[in-house]
Short mmCIF file of C-alpha atoms in Angstrom, two decimals:
data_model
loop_
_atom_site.label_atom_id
_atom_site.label_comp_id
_atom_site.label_asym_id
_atom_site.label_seq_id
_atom_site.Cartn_x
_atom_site.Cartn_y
_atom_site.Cartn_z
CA UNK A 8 -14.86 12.36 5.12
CA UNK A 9 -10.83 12.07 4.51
CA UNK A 10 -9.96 8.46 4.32
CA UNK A 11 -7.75 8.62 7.49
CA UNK A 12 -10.30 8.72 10.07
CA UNK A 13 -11.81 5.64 8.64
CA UNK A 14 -8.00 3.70 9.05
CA UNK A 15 -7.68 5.15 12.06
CA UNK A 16 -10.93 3.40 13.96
CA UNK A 17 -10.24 0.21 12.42
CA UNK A 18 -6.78 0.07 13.31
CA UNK A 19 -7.34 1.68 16.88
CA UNK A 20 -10.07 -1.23 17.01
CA UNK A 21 -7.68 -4.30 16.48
CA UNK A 22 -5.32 -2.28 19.11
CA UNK A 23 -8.39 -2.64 21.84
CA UNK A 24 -9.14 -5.62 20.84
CA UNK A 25 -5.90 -6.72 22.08
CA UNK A 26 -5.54 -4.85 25.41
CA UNK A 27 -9.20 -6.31 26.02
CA UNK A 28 -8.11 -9.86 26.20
CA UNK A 29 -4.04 -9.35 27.28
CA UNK A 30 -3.00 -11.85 29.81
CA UNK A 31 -0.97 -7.75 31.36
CA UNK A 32 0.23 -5.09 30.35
CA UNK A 33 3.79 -6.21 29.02
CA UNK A 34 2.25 -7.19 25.68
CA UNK A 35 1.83 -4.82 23.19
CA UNK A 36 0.06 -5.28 19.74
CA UNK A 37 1.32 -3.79 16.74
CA UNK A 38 -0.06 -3.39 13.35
CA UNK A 39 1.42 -6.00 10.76
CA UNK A 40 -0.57 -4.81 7.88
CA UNK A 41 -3.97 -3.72 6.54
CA UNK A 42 -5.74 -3.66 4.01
CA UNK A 43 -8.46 -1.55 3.15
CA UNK A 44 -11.60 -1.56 1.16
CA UNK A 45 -13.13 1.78 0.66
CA UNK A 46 -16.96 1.12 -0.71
CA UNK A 47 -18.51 4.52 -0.51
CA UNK A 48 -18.21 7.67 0.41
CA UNK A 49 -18.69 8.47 4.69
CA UNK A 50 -20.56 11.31 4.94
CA UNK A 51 -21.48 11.34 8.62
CA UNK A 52 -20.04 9.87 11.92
CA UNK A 53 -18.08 6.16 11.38
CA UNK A 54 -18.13 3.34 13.67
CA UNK A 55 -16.07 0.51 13.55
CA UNK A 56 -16.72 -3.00 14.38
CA UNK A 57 -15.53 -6.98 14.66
CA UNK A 58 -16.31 -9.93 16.55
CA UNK A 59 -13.20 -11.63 18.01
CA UNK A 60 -14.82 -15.10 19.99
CA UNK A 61 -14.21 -16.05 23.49
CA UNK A 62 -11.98 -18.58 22.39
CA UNK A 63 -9.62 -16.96 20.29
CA UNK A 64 -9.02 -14.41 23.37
CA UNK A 65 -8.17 -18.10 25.10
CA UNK A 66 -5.91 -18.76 22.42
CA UNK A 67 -4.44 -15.69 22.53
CA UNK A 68 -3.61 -15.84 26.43
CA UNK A 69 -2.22 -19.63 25.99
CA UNK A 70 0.22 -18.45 23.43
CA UNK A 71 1.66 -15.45 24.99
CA UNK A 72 1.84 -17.08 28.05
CA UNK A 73 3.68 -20.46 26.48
CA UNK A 74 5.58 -19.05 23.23
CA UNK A 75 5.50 -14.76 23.92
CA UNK A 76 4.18 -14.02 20.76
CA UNK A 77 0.34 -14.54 19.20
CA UNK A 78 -0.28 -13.10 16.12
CA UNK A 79 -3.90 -12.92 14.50
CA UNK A 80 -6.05 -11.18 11.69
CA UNK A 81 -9.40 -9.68 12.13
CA UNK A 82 -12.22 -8.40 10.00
CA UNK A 83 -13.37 -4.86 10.99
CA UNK A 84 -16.33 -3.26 8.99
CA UNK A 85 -16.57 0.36 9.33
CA UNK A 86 -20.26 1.73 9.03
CA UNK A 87 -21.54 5.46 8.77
CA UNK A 88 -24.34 6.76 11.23
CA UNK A 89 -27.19 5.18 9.13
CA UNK A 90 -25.41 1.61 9.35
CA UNK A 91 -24.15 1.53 5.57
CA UNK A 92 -20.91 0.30 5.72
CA UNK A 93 -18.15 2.73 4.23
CA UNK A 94 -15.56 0.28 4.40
CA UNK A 95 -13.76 -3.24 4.91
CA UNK A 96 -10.76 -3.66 6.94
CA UNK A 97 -8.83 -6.79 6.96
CA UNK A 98 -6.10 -6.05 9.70
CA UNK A 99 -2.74 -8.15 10.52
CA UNK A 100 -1.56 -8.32 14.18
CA UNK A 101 1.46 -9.06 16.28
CA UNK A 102 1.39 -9.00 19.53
CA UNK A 103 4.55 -10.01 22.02
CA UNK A 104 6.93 -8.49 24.86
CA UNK A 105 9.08 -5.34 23.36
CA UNK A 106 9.82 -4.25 26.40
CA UNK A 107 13.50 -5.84 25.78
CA UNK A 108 14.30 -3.33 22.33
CA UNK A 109 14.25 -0.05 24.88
#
């Protein structure tokens, strides 16, 4: 498997992530930065996955709501369809109000 449908579901994870714990939809998260670990080759279907705790979505709402702005970093392993995992995402988040750069 190309390399880019592995960024893409750990990057479209940290995106849902997000939207999953928004306070609405006027917040937007964009990708910071990410780095990637490829460990072996993905020779079947990929799945990505993290754990982001209740109480960093808290976190997240308190800050958006108090400053505008939350940024965070999660961990996102990436696993083929025999649960090896393929790869290690680390994966840098912003995550604020852009509505006022249109």
């Amino acid at each position: 498997m190309n390399a880019r449908p592995i960024w893409v579901s750990a990057e479209y994870l940290g995106g849902l992530v997000a939207f999953h714990s928004l306070p609405n939809s006027k917040y937007q998260p964009v990708l910071a930065g990410v780095t990637i670990k490829f460990l072996r080759p993905a020779t079947s279907d990929t799945t990505a996955e993290t754990i982001f705790p209740n109480k960093d979505a808290k976190l997240m709402r308190e800050s958006l709501l108090s400053k505008g702005r939350f940024d965070f970093s999660i961990h996102i392993l990436v696993r083929d369809s025999i649960g090896k995992i393929v790869a290690e995402v680390d994966g840098d988040y912003v995550i604020k109000d852009f509505s006022n750069l249109m």
